Short mmCIF file of C-alpha atoms in Angstrom, two decimals:
data_model
loop_
_atom_site.label_atom_id
_atom_site.label_comp_id
_atom_site.label_asym_id
_atom_site.label_seq_id
_atom_site.Cartn_x
_atom_site.Cartn_y
_atom_site.Cartn_z
CA UNK A 1 63.89 73.32 187.29
CA UNK A 2 64.34 69.92 188.87
CA UNK A 3 62.37 67.64 186.55
CA UNK A 4 62.76 64.62 188.84
CA UNK A 5 61.34 66.51 191.81
CA UNK A 6 58.50 67.96 189.77
CA UNK A 7 57.65 64.53 188.37
CA UNK A 8 57.44 63.27 191.96
CA UNK A 9 55.19 66.21 192.78
CA UNK A 10 52.87 65.42 189.86
CA UNK A 11 52.76 61.76 190.86
CA UNK A 12 51.92 62.73 194.43
CA UNK A 13 49.09 64.95 193.19
CA UNK A 14 47.80 62.16 190.94
CA UNK A 15 47.80 59.86 193.97
CA UNK A 16 45.80 62.39 195.98
CA UNK A 17 48.67 63.60 198.17
CA UNK A 18 48.00 67.32 197.77
CA UNK A 19 50.20 68.31 200.71
CA UNK A 20 53.21 66.30 199.53
CA UNK A 21 52.89 67.65 196.01
CA UNK A 22 52.46 71.22 197.25
CA UNK A 23 55.53 70.92 199.46
CA UNK A 24 57.66 70.11 196.40
CA UNK A 25 56.05 72.55 193.96
CA UNK A 26 56.46 75.55 196.22
CA UNK A 27 60.22 74.97 196.38
CA UNK A 28 60.57 75.94 192.69
CA UNK A 29 59.70 79.08 190.76
CA UNK A 30 59.93 78.07 187.11
CA UNK A 31 56.88 78.12 184.83
CA UNK A 32 56.18 74.38 185.12
CA UNK A 33 56.35 74.40 188.92
CA UNK A 34 54.08 77.44 188.93
CA UNK A 35 51.64 75.62 186.64
CA UNK A 36 51.58 72.65 189.00
CA UNK A 37 51.21 75.00 191.96
CA UNK A 38 48.22 76.59 190.20
CA UNK A 39 46.57 73.21 189.63
CA UNK A 40 47.10 72.23 193.24
CA UNK A 41 45.26 75.34 194.40
CA UNK A 42 42.53 74.59 191.84
CA UNK A 43 42.18 71.13 193.41
CA UNK A 44 42.04 72.74 196.84
CA UNK A 45 39.25 75.05 195.67
CA UNK A 46 41.27 78.23 196.16
CA UNK A 47 40.42 79.95 192.86
CA UNK A 48 42.10 83.28 193.62
CA UNK A 49 45.41 81.68 194.62
CA UNK A 50 45.21 79.28 191.69
CA UNK A 51 44.79 82.16 189.23
CA UNK A 52 47.73 83.93 190.88
CA UNK A 53 49.98 80.95 190.07
CA UNK A 54 48.55 80.52 186.58
CA UNK A 55 49.62 84.10 185.88
CA UNK A 56 53.19 82.96 186.57
CA UNK A 57 53.02 79.79 184.49
CA UNK A 58 54.06 81.07 181.05
CA UNK A 59 50.75 81.10 179.23
CA UNK A 60 48.62 78.54 181.04
CA UNK A 61 45.19 79.64 182.22
CA UNK A 62 42.75 78.59 184.92
CA UNK A 63 40.16 77.75 182.24
CA UNK A 64 42.42 75.72 179.90
CA UNK A 65 41.32 72.39 181.40
CA UNK A 66 37.97 71.38 182.85
CA UNK A 67 39.46 68.23 184.35
CA UNK A 68 42.40 68.41 186.77
CA UNK A 69 43.35 64.81 186.04
CA UNK A 70 43.89 65.69 182.39
CA UNK A 71 45.82 68.80 183.40
CA UNK A 72 48.08 66.84 185.73
CA UNK A 73 48.68 64.40 182.88
CA UNK A 74 49.60 67.34 180.62
CA UNK A 75 52.09 68.61 183.20
CA UNK A 76 53.54 65.12 183.51
CA UNK A 77 53.95 64.88 179.72
CA UNK A 78 55.62 68.32 179.59
CA UNK A 79 58.28 67.06 182.00
CA UNK A 80 59.22 63.98 179.97
#
């Protein structure tokens, strides 16, 4: 896992740059990157694909957070 890259990806998502964030997240396959990837697809409205990535995120679930902003903040905190 490249924490610096994933932090940049989270910051991009928080700034509304879905594409930039997705570009980074899809380059990694660890649980945190998969969690971020899942949230990005949730933001996009692609529920099936989002759930696919949640299944690869070491225990996180599509329904854990109602608010994607809070979830992005949780990912950010997990990387610190």
